[in-house]
Short mmCIF file of C-alpha atoms in Angstrom, two decimals:
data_model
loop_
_atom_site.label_atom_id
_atom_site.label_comp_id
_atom_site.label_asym_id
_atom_site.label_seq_id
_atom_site.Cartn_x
_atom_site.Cartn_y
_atom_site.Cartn_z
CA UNK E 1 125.44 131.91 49.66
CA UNK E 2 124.27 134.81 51.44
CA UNK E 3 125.34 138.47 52.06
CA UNK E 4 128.83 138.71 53.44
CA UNK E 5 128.66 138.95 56.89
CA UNK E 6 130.47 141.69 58.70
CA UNK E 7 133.43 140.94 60.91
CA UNK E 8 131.05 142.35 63.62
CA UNK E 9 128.32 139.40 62.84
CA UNK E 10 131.16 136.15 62.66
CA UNK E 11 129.81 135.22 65.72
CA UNK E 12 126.06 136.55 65.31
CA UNK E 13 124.26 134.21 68.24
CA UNK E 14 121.85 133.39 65.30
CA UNK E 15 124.02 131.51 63.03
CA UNK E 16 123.90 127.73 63.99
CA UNK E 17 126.90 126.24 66.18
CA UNK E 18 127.48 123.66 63.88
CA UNK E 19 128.58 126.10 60.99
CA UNK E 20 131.37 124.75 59.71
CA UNK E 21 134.87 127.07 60.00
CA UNK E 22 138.33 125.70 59.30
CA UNK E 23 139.57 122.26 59.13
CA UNK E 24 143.09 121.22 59.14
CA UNK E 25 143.79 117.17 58.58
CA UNK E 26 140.69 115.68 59.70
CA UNK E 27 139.77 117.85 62.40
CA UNK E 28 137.26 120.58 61.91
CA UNK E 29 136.18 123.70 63.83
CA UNK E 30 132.88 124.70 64.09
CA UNK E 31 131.44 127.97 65.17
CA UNK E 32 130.64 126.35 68.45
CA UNK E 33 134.62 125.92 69.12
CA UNK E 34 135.04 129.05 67.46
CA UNK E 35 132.75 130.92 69.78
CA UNK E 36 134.45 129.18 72.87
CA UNK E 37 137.84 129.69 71.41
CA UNK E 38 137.37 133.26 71.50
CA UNK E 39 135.78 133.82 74.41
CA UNK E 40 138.71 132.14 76.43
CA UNK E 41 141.23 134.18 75.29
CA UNK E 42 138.74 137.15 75.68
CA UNK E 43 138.75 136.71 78.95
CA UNK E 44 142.86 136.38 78.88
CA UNK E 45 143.30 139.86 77.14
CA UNK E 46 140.97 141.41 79.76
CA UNK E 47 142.81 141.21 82.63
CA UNK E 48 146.30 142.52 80.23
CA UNK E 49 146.96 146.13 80.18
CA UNK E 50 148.40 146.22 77.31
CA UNK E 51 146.10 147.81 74.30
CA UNK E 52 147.95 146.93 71.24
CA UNK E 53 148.56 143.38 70.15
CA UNK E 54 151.35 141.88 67.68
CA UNK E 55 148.93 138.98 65.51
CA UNK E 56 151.79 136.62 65.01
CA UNK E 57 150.26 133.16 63.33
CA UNK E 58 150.64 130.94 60.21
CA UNK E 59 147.43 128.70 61.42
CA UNK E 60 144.62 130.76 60.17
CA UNK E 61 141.76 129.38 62.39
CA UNK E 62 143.90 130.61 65.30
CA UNK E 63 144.55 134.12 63.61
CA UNK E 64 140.67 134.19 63.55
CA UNK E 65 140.39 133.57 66.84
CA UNK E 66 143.17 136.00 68.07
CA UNK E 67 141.40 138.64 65.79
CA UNK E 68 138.13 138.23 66.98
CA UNK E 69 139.24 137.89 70.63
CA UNK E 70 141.35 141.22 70.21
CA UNK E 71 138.51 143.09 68.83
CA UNK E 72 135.89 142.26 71.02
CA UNK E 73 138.04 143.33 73.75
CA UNK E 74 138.36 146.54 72.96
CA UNK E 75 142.38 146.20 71.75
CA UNK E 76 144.15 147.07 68.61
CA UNK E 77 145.55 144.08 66.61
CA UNK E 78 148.64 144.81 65.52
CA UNK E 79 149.88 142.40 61.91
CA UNK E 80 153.41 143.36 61.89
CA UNK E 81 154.13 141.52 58.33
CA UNK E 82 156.52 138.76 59.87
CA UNK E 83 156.80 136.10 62.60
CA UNK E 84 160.00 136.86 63.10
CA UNK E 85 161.57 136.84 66.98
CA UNK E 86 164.86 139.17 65.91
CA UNK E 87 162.76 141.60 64.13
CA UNK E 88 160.08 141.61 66.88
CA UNK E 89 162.09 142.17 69.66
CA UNK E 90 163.71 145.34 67.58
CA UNK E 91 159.94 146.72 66.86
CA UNK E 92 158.42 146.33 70.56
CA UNK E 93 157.44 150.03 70.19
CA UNK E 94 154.90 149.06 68.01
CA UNK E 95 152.76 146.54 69.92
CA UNK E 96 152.21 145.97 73.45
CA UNK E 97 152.40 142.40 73.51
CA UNK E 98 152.29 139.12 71.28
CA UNK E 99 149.67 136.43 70.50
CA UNK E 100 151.14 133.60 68.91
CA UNK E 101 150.81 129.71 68.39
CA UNK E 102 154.17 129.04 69.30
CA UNK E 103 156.12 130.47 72.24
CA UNK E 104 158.80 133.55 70.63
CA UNK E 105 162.05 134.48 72.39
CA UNK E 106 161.08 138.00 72.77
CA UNK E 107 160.85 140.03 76.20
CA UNK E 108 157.15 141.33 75.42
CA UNK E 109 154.14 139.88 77.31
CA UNK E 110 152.82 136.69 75.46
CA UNK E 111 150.22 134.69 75.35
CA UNK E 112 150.33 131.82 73.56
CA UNK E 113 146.90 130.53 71.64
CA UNK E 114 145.54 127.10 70.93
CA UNK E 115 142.64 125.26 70.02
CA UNK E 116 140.62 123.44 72.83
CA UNK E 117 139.91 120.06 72.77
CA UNK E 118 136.69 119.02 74.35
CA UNK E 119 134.73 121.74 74.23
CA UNK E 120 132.04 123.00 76.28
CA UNK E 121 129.78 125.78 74.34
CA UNK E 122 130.66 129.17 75.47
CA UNK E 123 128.28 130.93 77.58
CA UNK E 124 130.72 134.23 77.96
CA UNK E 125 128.30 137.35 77.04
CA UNK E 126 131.31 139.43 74.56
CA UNK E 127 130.67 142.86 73.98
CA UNK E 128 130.33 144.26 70.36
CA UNK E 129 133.06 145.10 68.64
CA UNK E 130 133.31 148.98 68.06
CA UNK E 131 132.10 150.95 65.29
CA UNK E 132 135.78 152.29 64.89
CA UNK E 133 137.76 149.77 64.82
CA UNK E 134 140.91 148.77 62.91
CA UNK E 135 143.92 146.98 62.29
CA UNK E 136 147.56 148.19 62.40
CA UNK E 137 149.43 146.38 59.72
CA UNK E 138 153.28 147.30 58.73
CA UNK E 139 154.89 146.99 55.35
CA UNK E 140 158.25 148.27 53.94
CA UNK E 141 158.13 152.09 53.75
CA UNK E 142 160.82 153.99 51.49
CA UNK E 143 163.14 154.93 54.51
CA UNK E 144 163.44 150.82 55.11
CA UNK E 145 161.73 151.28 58.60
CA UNK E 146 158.14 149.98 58.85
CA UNK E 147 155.57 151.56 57.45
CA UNK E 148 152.00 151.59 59.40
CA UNK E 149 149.39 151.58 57.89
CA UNK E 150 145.85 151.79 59.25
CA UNK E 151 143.21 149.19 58.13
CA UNK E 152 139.36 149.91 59.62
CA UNK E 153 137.66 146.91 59.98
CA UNK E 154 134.37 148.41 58.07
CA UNK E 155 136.92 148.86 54.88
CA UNK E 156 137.99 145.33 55.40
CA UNK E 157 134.21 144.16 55.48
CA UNK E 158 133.90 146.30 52.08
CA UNK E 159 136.51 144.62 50.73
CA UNK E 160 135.40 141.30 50.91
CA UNK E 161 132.10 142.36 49.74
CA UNK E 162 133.48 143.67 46.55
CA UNK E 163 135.34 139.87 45.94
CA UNK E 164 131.68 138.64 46.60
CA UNK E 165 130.21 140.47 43.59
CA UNK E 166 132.54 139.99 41.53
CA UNK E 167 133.12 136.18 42.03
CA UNK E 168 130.14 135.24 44.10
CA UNK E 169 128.90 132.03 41.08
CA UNK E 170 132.30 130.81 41.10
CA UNK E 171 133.17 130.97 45.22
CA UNK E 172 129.62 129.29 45.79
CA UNK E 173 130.13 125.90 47.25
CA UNK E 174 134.09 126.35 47.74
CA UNK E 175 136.62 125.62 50.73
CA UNK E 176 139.65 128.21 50.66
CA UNK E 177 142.98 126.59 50.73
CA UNK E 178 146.24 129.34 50.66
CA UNK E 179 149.94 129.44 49.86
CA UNK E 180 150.16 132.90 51.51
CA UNK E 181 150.56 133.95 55.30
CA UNK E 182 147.78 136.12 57.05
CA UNK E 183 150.55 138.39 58.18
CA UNK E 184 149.63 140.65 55.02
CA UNK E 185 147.01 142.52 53.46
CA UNK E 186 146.37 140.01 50.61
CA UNK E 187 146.30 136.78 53.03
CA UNK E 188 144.34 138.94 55.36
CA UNK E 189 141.65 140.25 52.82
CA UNK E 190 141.33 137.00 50.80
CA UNK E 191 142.40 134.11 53.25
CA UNK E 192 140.93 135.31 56.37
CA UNK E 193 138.11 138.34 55.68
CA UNK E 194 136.23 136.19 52.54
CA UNK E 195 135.85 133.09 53.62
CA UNK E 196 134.68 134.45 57.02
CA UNK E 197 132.48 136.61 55.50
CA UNK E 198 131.12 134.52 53.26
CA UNK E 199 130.33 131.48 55.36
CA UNK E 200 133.01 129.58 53.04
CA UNK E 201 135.57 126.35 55.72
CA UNK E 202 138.87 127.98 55.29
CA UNK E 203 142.28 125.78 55.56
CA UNK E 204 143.84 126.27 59.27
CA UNK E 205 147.40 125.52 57.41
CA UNK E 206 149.50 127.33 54.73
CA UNK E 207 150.33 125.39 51.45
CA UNK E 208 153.89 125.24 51.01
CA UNK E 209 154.17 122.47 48.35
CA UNK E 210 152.22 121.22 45.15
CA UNK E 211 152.19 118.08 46.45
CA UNK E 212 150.30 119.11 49.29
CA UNK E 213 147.98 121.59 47.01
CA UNK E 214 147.52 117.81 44.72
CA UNK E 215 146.75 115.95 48.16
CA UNK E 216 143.08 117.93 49.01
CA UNK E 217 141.06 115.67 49.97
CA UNK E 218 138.70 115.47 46.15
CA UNK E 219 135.43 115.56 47.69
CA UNK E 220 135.32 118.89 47.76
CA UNK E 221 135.83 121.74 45.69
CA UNK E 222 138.55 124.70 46.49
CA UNK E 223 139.21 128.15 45.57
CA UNK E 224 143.08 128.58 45.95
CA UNK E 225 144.97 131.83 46.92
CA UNK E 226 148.20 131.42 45.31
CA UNK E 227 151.25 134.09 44.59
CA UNK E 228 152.73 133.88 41.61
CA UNK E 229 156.20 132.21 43.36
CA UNK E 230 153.60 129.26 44.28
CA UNK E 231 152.26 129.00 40.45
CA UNK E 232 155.82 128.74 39.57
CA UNK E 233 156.69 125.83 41.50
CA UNK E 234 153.63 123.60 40.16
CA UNK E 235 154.53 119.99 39.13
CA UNK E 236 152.59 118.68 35.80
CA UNK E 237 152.90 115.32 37.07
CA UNK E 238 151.13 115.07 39.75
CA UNK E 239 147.72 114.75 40.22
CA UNK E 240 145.46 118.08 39.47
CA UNK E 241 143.30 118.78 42.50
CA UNK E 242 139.53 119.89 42.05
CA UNK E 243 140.07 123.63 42.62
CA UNK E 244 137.49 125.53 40.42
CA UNK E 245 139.21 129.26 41.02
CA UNK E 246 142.83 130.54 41.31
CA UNK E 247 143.31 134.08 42.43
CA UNK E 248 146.68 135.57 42.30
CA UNK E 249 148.42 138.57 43.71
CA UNK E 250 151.74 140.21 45.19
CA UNK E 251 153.28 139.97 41.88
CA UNK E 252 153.61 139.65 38.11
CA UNK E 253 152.58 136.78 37.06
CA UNK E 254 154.51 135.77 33.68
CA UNK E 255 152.35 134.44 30.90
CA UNK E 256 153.94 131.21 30.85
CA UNK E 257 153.06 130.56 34.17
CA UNK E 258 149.76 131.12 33.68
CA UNK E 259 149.45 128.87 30.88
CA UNK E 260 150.91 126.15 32.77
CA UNK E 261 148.81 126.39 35.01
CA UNK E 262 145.58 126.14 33.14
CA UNK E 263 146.88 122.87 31.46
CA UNK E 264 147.27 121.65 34.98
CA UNK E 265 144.25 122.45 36.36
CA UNK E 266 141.73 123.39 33.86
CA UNK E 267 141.44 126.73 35.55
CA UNK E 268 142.34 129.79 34.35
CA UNK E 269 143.98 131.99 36.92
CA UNK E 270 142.20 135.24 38.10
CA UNK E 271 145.18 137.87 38.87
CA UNK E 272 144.47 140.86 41.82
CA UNK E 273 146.26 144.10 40.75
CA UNK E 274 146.78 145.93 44.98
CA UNK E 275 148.79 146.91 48.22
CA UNK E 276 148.77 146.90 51.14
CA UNK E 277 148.11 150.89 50.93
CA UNK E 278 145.22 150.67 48.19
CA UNK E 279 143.73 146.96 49.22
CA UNK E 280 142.32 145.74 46.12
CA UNK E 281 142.15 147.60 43.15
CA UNK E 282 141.45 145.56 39.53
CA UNK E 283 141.26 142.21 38.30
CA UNK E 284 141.84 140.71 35.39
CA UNK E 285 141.84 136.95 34.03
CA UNK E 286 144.28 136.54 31.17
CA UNK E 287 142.91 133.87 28.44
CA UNK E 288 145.82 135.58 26.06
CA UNK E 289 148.34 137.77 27.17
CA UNK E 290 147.00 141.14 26.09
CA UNK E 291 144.35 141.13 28.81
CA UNK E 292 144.21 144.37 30.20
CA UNK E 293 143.18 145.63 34.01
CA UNK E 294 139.80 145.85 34.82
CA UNK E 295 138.98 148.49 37.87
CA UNK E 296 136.74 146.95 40.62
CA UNK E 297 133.64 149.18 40.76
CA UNK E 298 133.04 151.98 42.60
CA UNK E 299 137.29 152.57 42.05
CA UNK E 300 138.88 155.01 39.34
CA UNK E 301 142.12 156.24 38.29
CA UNK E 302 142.98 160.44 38.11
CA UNK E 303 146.03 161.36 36.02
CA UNK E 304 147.81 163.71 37.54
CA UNK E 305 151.04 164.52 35.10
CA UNK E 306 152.65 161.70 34.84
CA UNK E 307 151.30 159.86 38.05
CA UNK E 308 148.10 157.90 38.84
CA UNK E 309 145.88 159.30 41.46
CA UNK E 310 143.99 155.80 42.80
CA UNK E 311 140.40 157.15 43.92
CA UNK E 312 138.92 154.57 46.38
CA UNK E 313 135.79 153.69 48.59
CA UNK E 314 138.67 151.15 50.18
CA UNK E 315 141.29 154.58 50.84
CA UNK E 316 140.46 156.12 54.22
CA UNK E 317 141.35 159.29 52.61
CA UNK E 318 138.70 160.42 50.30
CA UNK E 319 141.64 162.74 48.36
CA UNK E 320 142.69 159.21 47.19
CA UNK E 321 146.41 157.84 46.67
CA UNK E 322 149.28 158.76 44.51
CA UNK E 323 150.26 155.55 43.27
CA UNK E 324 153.86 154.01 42.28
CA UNK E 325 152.92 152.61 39.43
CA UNK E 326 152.94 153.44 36.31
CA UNK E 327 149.97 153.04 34.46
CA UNK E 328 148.78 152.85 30.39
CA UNK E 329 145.39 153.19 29.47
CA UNK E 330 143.99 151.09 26.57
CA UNK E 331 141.03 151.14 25.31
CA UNK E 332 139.37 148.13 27.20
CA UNK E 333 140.87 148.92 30.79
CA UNK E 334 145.07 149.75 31.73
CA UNK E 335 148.33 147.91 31.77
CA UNK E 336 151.07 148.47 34.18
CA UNK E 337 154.69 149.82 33.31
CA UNK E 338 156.55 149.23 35.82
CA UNK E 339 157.06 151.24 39.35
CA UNK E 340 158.54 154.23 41.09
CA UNK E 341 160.44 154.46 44.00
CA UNK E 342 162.66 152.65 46.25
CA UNK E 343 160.32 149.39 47.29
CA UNK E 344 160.84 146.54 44.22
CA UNK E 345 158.85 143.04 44.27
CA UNK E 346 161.05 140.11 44.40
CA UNK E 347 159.37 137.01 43.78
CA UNK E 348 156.21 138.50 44.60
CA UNK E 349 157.78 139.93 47.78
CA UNK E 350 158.02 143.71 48.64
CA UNK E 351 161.55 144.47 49.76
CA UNK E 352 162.74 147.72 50.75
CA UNK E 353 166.12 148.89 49.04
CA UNK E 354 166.98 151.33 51.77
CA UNK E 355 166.22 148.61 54.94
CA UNK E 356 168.73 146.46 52.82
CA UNK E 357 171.35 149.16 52.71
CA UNK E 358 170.77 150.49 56.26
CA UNK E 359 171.13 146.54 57.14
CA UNK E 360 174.54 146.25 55.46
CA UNK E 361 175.80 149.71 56.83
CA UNK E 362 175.26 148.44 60.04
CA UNK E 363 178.02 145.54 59.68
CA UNK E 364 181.20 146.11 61.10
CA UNK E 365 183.99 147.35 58.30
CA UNK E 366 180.77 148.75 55.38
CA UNK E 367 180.75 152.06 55.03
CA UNK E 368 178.47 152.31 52.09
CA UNK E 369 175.95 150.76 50.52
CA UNK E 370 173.31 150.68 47.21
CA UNK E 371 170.90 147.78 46.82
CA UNK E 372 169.23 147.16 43.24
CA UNK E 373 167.50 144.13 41.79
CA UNK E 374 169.35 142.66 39.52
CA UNK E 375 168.18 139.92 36.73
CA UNK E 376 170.16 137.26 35.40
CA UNK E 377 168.90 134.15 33.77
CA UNK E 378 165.08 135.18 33.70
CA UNK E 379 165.57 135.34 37.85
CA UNK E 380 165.47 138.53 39.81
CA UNK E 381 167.74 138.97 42.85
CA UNK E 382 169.39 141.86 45.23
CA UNK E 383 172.13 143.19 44.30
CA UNK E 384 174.77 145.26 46.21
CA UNK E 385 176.98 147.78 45.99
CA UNK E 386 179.56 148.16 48.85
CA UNK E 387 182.32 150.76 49.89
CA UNK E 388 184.66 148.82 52.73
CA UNK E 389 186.71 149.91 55.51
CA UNK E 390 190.37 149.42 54.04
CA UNK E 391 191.32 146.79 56.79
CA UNK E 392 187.53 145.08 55.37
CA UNK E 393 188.73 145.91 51.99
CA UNK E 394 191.86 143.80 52.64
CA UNK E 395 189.96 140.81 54.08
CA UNK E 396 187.67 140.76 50.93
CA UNK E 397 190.69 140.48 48.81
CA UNK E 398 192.79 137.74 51.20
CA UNK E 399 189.84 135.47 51.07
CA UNK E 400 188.50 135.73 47.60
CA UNK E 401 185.35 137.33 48.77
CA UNK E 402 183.18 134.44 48.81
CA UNK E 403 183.93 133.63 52.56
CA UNK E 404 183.08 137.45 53.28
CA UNK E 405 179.92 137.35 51.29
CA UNK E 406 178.74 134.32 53.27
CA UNK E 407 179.45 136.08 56.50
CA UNK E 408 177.71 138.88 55.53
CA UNK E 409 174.26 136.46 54.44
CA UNK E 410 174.73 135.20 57.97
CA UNK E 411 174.47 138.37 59.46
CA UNK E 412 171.57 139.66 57.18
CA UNK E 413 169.32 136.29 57.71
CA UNK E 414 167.87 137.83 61.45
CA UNK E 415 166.64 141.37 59.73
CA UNK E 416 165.65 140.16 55.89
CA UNK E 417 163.53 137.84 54.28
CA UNK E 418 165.37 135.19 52.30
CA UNK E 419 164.21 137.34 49.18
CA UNK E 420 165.86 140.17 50.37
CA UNK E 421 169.44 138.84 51.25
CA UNK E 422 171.45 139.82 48.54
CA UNK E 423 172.85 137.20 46.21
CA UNK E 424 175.16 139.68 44.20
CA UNK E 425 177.83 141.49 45.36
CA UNK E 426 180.40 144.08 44.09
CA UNK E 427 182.93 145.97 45.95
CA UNK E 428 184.08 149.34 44.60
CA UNK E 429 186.39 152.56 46.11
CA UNK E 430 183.66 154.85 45.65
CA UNK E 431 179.63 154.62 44.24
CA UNK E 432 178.68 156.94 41.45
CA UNK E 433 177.12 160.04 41.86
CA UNK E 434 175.94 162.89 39.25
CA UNK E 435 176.73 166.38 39.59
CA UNK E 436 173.39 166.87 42.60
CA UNK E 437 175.09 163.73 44.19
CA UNK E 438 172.22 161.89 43.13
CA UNK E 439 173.18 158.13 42.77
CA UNK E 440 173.88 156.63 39.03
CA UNK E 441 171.50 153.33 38.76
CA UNK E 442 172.46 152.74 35.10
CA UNK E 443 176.41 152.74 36.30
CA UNK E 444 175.42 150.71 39.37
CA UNK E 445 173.68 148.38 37.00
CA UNK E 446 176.54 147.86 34.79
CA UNK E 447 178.77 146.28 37.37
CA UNK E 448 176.55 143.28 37.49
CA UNK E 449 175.91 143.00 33.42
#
């Protein structure tokens, strides 16, 4: 393998057109299609005013194509975190128009990307893509609303570097196969930036099923980027695939899981500790379950009181971040204990407490709200808290609640991710506050115990 190649370099007129790219069934893209790809829909956003551009894909050869094709025009892409029409049409402010695979019902200018099918090698001259360029991606900030957050490409490029040396013998040879969208910093970094970068055939499709991750074709070897949801799911029974690396992130991933999968796969998984704000941060790869964190180089932690300070080369800001975790140092690396603030990870998702509440508060006959996860069984879940009109009070009582509750899931589906629709609910006259009308969590958490 060589030196990662720069986003810049993908489609460096040196490299041979018969690189291999993506496949997806038993077609394959080369950089040939890739180049011609691109350069079509170049020459599409050229004649579109618009600067900024929503990246809105689950095939990740096209998100290549819609990335490179943005960039070399000059444009902002714009990863808004979800494919979502309702949500889209809410957040137009943010994006000019949409790139997409599949038509959205969404009053923004569109154009909709494929693949071509005979193709003729591109002869369009693109110009470079800027020094300064970057990426716009969105992520649950503490009011609920989104969050941007500014990616530049060259910290993207470093990124991927810094997954190079650390796992450059065990990537050598691979094909990247992934069970997470592109839509986020993780699937961006590791399922669209690394394999690019590193001349590795990437998976157009998503994984969704073990069965399909025990289907790969066995000629080949894979590196897989899992979450932990998708380690959860795996099936003993079926027939272990060759992958020879697992990397997980988004999540915890619980011991037992990680066990399970090494009996399935011979393959001990390699965990990312990150966000979306930080990109990648440590690694570690848990043969028993006291592994600690190990910092990628070049990256170190500042304690300030009782909060981290994360110093970066990845951070845009050189003063570094003030992180939400909370961290332990031990004497071979840290451990985390657990986080701060008002974003919580359910099943390995990041969902904003306060865009659940100011969801519910906008439903006819709530007039308050508190969201907290809430465990039962060994599963995690949303719960909430709810003050009603007294006429919605009276309707909750006539039907037994459980008609309301659906109603209410209905309602929610358009805004939330599944993980974020509550699944508990209580109903109370008033929700506890201490004497600086601070809200009680350990009373809130009681009414679901």
């Amino acid at each position: 393998m060589t030196h990662p190649l720069p986003l810049s370099q993908w489609l460096n007129p040196l490299r041979p057109d018969d690189t291999r790219i993506a496949w997806l069934g038993a077609r394959e893209w080369q950089l040939g299609d890739l180049r011609h790809d691109v350069g079509s829909l170049f020459q599409a956003l050229e004649k579109q005013p618009g600067e900024r551009w929503a990246l809105c894909f689950e095939n990740s050869y096209l998100f290549v194509v819609a990335l490179l094709a943005t960039l070399h025009a000059g444009k902002i892409p714009v990863i808004p975190g979800h494919c979502r029409a309702s949500l889209l049409g809410e957040q137009q402010e943010l994006f000019d128009g949409i790139l997409s695979e599949n038509p959205l019902a969404c009053d923004s200018p569109q154009i909709v990307v494929a693949a071509a099918e005979n193709v003729s090698h591109s002869n369009i001259t693109l110009p470079p893509v800027p020094a300064d360029s970057y990426v716009e991606l969105f992520t649950s900030g503490s009011t609920g609303l989104p969050k941007k957050i500014i990616k530049p490409v060259a910290l993207l490029d470093a990124e991927a570097c810094m997954l190079y040396a650390r796992f450059e013998q065990r990537l050598e040879g691979c094909r990247v196969v992934a069970s997470v969208v592109p839509q986020h910093l993780y699937g961006l970094t590791f399922r669209i930036f690394l394999p690019m970068a590193c001349g590795l055939p990437l998976h157009a499709s998503m994984l969704y099923y073990a069965e399909q991750l025990s289907a790969l074709p066995p000629e080949h070897r894979y590196v897989f980027i899992s979450s932990p949801a998708f380690l959860k799911r795996l099936d003993p029974n079926l027939s272990p695939p060759p992958v020879g690396m697992i990397l997980s992130a988004g999540g915890m991933l619980p011991w037992k899981e990680v066990k399970e999968t090494q009996s399935w796969l011979n393959v001990w998984p390699d965990e990312i500790y990150g966000s979306t704000e930080t990109g990648i941060v440590a690694w570690r790869q848990r043969i028993d379950n006291g592994t600690s964190w190990q910092l990628f180089p070049g990256i170190t932690l500042r304690a300030e009181g009782e909060e981290w300070r994360l110093l970066s080369p990845l951070l845009h800001d050189e003063a570094g971040l003030l992180l939400d975790d909370m961290i332990e140092l031990v004497d071979d690396g840290f451990r985390l204990a657990g986080r701060r603030g008002r974003v919580v990870k359910i099943e390995e998702k990041r969902v904003s407490l306060s865009e659940v509440e100011r969801r519910l508060m906008a439903l006819e006959g709530i007039v308050d709200a508190a969201a907290l996860p809430v465990s039962r069984g060994g599963r995690q879940g949303i719960g909430v808290v709810l003050v009603l009109t007294e006429s919605a009070r009276e309707q909750w009582h006539s039907s037994g609640g459980k008609a309301q509750e659906q109603a209410w899931r209905r309602a929610l589906q358009p805004w939330l991710e599944s993980v974020a629709v509550p699944r508990y609910w209580r109903v109370v006259d008033d929700i506890p506050v201490n004497s600086m009308n601070k809200r009680v969590y350990a009373q809130l958490q009681e009414l679901f115990s």
